[in-house]
Backbone as CSV, one residue per row, in Angstrom:
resi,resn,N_x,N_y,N_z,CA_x,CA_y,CA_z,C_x,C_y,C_z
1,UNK,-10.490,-23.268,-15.461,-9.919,-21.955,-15.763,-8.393,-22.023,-15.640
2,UNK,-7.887,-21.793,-16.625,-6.068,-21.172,-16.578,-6.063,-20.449,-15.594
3,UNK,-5.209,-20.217,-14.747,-4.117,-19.085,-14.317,-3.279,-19.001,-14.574
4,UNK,-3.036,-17.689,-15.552,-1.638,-17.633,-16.241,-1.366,-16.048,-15.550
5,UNK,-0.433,-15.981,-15.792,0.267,-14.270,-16.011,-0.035,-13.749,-16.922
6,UNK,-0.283,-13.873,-17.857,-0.609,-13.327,-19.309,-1.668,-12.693,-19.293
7,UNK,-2.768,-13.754,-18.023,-4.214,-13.065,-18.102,-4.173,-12.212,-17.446
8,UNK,-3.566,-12.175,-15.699,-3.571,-11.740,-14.890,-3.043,-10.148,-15.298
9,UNK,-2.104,-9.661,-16.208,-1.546,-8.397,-15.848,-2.354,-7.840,-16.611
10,UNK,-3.430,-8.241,-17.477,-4.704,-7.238,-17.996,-5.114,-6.707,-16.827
11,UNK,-5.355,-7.412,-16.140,-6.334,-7.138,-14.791,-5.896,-6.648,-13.724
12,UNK,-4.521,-6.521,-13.647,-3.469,-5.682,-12.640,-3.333,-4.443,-13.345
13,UNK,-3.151,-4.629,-14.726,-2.848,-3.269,-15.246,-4.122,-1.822,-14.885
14,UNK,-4.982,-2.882,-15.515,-6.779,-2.146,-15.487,-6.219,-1.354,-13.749
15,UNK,-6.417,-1.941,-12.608,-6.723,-1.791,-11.680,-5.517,-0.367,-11.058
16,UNK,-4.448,-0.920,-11.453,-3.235,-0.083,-11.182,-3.517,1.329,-11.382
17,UNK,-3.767,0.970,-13.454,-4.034,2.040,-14.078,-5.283,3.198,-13.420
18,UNK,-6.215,2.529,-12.646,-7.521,3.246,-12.496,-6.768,4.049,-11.093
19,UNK,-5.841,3.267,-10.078,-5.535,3.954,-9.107,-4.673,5.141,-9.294
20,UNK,-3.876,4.719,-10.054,-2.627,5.770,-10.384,-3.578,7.044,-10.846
21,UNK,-4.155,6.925,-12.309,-4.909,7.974,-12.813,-5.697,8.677,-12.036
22,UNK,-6.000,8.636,-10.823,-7.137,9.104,-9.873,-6.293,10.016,-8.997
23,UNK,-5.131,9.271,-8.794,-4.282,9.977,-7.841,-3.307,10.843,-9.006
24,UNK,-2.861,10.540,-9.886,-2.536,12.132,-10.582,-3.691,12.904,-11.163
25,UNK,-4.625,13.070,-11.189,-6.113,13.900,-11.529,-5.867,14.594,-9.889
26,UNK,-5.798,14.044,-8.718,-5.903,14.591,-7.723,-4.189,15.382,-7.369
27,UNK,-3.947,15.304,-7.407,-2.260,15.535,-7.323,-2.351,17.165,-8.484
28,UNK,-2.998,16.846,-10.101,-2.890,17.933,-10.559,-4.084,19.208,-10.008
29,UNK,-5.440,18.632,-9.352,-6.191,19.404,-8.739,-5.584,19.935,-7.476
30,UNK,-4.800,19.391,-6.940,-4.013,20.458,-5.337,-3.041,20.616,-6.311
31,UNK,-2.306,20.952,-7.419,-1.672,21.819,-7.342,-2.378,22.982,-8.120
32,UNK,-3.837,22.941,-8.461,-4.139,23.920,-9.308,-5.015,24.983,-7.798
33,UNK,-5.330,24.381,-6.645,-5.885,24.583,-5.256,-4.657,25.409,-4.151
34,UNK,-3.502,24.861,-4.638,-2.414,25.087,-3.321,-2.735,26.134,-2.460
35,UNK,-3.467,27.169,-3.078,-3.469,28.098,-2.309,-4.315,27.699,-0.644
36,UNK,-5.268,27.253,-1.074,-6.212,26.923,-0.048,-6.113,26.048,0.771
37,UNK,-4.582,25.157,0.494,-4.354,23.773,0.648,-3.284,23.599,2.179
38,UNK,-3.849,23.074,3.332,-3.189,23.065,4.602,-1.895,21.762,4.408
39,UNK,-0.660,21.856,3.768,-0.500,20.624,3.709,0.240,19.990,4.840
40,UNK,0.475,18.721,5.007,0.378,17.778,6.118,1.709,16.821,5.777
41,UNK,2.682,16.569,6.437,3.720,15.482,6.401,3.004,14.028,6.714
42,UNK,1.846,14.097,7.468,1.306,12.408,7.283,0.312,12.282,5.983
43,UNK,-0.139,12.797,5.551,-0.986,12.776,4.115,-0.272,12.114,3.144
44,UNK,0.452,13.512,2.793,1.574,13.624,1.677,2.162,12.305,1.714
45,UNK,3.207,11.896,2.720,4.304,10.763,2.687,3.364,9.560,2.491
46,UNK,1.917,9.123,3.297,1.525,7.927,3.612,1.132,7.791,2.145
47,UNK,0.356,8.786,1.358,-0.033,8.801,0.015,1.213,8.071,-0.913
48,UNK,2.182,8.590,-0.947,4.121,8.729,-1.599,3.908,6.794,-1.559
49,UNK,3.796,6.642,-0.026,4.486,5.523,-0.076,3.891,3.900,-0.589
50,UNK,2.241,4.853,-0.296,1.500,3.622,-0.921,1.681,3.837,-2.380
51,UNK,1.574,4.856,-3.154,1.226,4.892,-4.050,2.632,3.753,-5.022
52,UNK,3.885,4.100,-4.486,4.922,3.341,-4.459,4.957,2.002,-4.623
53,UNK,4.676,1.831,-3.395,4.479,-0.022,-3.215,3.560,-0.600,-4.272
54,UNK,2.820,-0.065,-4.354,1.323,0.029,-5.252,2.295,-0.686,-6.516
55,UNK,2.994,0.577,-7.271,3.686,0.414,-8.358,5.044,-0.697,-8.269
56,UNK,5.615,-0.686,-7.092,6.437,-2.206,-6.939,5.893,-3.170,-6.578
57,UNK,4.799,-3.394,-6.591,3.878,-4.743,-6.684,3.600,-5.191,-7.881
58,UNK,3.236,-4.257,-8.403,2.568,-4.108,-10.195,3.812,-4.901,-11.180
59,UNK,5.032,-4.140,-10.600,6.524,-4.099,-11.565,7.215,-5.525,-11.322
60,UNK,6.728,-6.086,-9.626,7.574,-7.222,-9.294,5.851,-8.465,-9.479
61,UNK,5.337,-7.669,-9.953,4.107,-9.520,-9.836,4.406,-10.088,-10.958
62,UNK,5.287,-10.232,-12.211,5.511,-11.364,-12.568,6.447,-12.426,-11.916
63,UNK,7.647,-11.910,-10.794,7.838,-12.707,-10.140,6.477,-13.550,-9.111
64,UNK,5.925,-12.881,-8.484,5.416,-13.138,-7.040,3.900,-14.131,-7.988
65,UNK,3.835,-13.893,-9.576,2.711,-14.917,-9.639,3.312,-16.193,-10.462
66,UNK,4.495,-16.169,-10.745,5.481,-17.527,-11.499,5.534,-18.681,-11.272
67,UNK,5.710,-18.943,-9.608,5.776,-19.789,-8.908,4.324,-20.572,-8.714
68,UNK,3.442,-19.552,-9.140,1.828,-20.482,-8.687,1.159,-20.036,-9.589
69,UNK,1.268,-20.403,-11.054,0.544,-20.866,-12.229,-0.218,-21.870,-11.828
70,UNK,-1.635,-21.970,-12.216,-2.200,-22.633,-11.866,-2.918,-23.407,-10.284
71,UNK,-2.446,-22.526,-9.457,-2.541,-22.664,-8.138,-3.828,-21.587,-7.935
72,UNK,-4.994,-22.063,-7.475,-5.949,-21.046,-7.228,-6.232,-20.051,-6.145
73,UNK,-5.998,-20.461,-5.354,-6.020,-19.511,-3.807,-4.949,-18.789,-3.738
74,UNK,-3.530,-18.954,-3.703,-2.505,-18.132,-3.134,-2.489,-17.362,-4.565
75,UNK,-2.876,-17.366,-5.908,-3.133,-16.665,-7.273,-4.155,-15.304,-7.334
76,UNK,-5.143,-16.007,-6.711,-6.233,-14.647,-6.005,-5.782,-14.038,-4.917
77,UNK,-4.841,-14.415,-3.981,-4.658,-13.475,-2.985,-3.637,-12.683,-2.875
78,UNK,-3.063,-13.348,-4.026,-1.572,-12.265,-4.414,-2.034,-11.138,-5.588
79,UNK,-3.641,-11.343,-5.931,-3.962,-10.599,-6.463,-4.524,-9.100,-6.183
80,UNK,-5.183,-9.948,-4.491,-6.159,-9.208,-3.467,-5.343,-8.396,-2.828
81,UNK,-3.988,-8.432,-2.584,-3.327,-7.873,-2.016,-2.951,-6.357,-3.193
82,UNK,-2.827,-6.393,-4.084,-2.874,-5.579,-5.361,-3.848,-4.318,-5.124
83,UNK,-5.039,-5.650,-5.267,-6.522,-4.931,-5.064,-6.467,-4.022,-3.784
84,UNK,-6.315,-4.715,-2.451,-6.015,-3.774,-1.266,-5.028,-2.779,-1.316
85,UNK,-4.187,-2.471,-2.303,-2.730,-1.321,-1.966,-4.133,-0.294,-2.822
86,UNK,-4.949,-0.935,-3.606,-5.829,-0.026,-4.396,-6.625,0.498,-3.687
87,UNK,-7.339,-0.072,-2.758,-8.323,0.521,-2.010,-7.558,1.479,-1.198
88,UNK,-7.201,1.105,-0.764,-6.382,1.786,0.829,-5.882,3.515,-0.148
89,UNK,-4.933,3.098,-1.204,-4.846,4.544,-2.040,-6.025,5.394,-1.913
90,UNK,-7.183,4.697,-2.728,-8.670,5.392,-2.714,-9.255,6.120,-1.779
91,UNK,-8.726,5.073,-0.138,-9.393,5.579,0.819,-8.484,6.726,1.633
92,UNK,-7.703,6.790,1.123,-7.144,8.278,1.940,-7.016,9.555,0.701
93,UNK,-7.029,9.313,-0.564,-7.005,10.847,-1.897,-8.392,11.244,-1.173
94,UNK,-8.034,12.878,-0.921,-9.055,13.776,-1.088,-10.045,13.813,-2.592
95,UNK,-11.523,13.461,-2.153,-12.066,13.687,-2.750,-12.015,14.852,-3.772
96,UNK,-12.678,14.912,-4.924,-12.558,16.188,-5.716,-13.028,17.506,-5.466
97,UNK,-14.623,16.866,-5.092,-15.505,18.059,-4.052,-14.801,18.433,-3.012
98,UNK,-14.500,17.812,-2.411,-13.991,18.255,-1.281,-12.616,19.447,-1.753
99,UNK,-11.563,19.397,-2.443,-10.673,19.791,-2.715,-11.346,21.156,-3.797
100,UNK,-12.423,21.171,-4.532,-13.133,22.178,-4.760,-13.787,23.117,-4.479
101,UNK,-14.671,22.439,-3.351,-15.967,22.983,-2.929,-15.595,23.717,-1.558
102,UNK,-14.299,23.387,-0.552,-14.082,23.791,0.923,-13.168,25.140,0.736
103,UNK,-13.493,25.837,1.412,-12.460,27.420,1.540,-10.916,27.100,1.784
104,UNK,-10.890,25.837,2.659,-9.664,25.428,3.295,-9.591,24.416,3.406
105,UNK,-8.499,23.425,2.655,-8.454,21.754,2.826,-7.011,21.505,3.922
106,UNK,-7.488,20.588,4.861,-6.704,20.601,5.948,-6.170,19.161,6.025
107,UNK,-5.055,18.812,4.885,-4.290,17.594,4.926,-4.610,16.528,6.401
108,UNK,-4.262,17.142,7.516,-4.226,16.462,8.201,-5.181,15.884,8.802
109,UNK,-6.515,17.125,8.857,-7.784,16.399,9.095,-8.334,15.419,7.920
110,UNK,-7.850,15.246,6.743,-7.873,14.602,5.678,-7.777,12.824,6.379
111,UNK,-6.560,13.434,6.722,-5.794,11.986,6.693,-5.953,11.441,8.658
112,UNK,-6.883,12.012,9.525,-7.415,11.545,10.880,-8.618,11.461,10.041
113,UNK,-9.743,11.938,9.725,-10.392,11.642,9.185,-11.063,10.229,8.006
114,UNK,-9.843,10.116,7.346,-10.140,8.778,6.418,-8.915,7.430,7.119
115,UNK,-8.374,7.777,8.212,-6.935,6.617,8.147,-7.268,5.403,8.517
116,UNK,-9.206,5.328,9.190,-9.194,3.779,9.682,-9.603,2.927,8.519
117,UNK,-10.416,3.655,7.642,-10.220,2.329,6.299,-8.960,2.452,5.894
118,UNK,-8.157,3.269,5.756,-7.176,3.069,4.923,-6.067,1.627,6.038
119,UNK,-6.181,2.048,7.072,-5.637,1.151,8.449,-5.834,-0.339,8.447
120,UNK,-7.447,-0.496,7.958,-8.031,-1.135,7.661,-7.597,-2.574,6.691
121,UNK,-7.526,-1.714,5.328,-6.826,-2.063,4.301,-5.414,-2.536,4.520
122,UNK,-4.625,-2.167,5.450,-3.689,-2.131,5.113,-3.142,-3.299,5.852
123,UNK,-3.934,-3.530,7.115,-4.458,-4.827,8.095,-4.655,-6.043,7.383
124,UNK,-5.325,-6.351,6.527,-6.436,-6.972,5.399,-4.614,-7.364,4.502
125,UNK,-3.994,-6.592,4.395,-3.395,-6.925,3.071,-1.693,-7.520,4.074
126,UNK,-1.851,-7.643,5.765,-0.409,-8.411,6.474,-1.290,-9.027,6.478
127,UNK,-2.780,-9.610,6.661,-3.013,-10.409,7.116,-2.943,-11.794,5.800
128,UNK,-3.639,-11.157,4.457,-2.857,-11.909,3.764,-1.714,-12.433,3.489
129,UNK,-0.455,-11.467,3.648,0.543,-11.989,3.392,1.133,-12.972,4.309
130,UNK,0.923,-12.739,5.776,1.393,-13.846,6.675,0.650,-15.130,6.219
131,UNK,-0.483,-15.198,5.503,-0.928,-17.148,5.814,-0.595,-17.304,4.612
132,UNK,-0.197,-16.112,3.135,0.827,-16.839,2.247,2.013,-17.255,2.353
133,UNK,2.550,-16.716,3.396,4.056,-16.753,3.725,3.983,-18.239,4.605
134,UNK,3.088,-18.121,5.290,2.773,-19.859,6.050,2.798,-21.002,5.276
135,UNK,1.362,-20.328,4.445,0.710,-21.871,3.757,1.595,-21.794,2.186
136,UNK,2.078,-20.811,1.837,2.444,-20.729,0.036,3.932,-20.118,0.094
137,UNK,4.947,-20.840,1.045,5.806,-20.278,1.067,6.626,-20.153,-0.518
138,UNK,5.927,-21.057,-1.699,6.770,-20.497,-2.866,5.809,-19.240,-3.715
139,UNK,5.468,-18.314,-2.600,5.198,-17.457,-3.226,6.057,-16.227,-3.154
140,UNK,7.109,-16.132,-3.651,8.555,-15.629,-3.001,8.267,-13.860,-2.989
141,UNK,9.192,-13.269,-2.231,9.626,-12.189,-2.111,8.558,-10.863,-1.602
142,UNK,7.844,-11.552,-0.187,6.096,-11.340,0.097,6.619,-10.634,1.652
143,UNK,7.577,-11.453,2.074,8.223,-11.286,3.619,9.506,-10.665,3.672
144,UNK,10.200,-10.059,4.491,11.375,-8.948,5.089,12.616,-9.771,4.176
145,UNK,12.642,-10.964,4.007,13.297,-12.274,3.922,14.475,-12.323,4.845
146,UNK,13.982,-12.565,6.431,14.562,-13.121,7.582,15.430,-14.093,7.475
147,UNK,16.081,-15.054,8.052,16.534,-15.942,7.860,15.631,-17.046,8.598
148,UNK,15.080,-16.892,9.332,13.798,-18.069,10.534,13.110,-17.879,10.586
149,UNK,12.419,-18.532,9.886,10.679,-18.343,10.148,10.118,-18.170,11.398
150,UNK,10.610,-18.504,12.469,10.256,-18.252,13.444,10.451,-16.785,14.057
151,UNK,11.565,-16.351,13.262,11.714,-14.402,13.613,10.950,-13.772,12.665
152,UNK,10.862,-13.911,11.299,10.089,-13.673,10.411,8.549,-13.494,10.527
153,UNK,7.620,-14.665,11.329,6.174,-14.495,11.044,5.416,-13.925,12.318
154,UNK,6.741,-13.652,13.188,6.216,-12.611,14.712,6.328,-11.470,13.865
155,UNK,7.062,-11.145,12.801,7.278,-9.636,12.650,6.583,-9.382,11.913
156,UNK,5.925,-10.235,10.805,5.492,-10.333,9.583,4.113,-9.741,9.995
157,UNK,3.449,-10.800,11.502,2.424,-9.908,12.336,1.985,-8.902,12.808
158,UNK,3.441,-8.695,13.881,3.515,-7.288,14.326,3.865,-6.261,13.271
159,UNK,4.252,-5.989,11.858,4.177,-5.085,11.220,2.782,-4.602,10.365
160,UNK,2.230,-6.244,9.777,1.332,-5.917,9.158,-0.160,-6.107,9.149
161,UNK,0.079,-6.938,10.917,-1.168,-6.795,11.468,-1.376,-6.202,12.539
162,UNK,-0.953,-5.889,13.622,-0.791,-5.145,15.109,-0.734,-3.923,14.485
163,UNK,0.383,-3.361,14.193,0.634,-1.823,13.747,-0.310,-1.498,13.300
164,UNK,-1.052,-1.737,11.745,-2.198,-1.300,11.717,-3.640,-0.985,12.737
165,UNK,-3.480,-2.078,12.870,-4.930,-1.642,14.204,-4.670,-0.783,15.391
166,UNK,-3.394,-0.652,15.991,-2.915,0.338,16.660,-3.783,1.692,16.127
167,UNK,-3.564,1.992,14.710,-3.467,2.871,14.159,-4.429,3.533,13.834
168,UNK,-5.169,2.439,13.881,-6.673,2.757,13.508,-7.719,2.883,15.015
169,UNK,-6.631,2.291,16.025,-7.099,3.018,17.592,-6.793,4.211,17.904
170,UNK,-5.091,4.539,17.526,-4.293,6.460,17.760,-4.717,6.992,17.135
171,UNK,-4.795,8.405,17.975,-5.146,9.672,17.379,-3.814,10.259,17.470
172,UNK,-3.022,9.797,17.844,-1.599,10.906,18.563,-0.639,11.049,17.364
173,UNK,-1.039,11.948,16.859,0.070,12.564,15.681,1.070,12.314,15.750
174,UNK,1.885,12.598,16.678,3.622,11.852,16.363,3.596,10.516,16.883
175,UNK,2.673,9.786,16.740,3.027,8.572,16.788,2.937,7.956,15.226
176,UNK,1.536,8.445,14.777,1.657,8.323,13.639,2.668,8.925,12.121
177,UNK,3.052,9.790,12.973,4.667,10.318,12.264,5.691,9.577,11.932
178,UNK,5.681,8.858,13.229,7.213,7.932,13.968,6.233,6.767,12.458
179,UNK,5.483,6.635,12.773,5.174,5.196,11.773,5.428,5.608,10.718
180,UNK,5.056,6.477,10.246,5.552,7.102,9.077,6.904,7.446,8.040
181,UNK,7.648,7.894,9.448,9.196,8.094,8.936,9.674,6.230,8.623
182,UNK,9.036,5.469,9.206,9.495,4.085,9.439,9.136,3.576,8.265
183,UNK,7.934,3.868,7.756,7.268,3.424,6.554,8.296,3.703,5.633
184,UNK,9.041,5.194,5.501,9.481,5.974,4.079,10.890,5.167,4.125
185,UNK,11.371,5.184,5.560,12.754,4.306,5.376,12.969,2.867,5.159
186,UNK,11.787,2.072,5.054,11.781,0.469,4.651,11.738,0.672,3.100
187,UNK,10.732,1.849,2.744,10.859,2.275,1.392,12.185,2.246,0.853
188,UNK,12.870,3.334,1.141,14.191,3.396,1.076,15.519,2.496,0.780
189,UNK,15.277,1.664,1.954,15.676,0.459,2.055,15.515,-0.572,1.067
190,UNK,14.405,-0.654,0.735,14.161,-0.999,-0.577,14.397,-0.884,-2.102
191,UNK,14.390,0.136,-2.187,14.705,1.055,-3.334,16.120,0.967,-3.481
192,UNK,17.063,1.029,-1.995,18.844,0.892,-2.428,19.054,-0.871,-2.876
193,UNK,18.086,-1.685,-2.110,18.567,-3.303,-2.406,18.192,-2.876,-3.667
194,UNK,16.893,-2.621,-4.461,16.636,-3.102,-6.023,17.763,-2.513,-6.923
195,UNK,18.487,-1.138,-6.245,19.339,-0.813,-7.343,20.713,-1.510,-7.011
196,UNK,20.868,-1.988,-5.965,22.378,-2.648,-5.868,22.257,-4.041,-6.573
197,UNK,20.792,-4.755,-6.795,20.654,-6.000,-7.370,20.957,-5.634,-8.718
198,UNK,20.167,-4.840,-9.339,20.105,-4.829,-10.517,21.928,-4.172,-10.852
199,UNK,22.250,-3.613,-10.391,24.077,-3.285,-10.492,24.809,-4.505,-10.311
């Protein structure tokens, strides 16, 4: 079997496409609901930010699959990681019924309610990236890009494997806030490097 890029973004697209479309179908159902709708600063943002990354994964995987044409393992798991920003989306959008059928939708019990798969997922997808960043280090632009690997794959851990499971142990709302605001500002952070690169 080839591994090309060529094949691969059918199959990123498909997948992207199915997440995105689910989450604006749901996005246009709370706003046709608002009334009934409790909304929540951890819902809303954690939704924002995956849905984000989601789409700068999608936009930057012809870099991140270039380097390993033809390479089979670190090719599927830079794929799986795709696949996981997908699930994890899935597993925190309010259902439709639910957003139909309840007198009162309560964002936040939404999002205590669904956050350990999504926690889960999100566990699943540092844990990939640290043993690509180990074993496939030319799979570029996966890690903070530290300067030492040795500061790099403690953090690479503690962000995208510890934090999660924390998370999926707390119940304590402003803790999960504090993770939150942290989440939107790496976002951020992000978003000013891509436009100062591309300037």
């Amino acid at each position: 079997m080839i591994l090309d890029y060529s094949m691969m973004q059918w199959v990123l697209s498909i997948v992207v496409g199915i997440s995105l479309s689910r989450f604006i179908n749901t996005v246009a159902l709370i706003g046709r609901k608002k009334s009934r709708i409790k909304f929540d600063f951890l819902l809303v943002s954690i939704l924002f930010a995956t849905t984000t990354n989601m789409i700068h994964w999608w936009f930057n995987s012809p870099d991140y699959f270039s380097n390993i044409e033809g390479k089979y393992i670190p090719y599927m798991f830079v794929f799986l990681v795709i696949i996981f920003y997908a699930i994890a989306l899935e597993s925190l959008l309010p259902s439709s019924s639910e957003l139909e059928s309840a007198d009162t939708v309560d964002f936040r019990e939404i999002y205590f309610h669904q956050k350990d798969f999504f926690y889960l997922a999100m566990a699943t997808i540092g844990l990939i990236i640290v043993g690509l960043y180990i074993l496939y280090p030319e799979v570029e632009g996966l890690a903070f890009g530290l300067e030492s690997k040795t500061v790099e794959i403690p953090v690479l851990v503690i962000v995208g494997i510890i934090l999660p499971v924390i998370f999926i142990i707390s119940y304590n709302y402003y803790l999960h806030v504090f993770q939150t605001i942290l989440v939107l500002l790496g976002f951020t952070s992000q978003v000013i490097k891509y436009a100062t690169t591309m300037n």
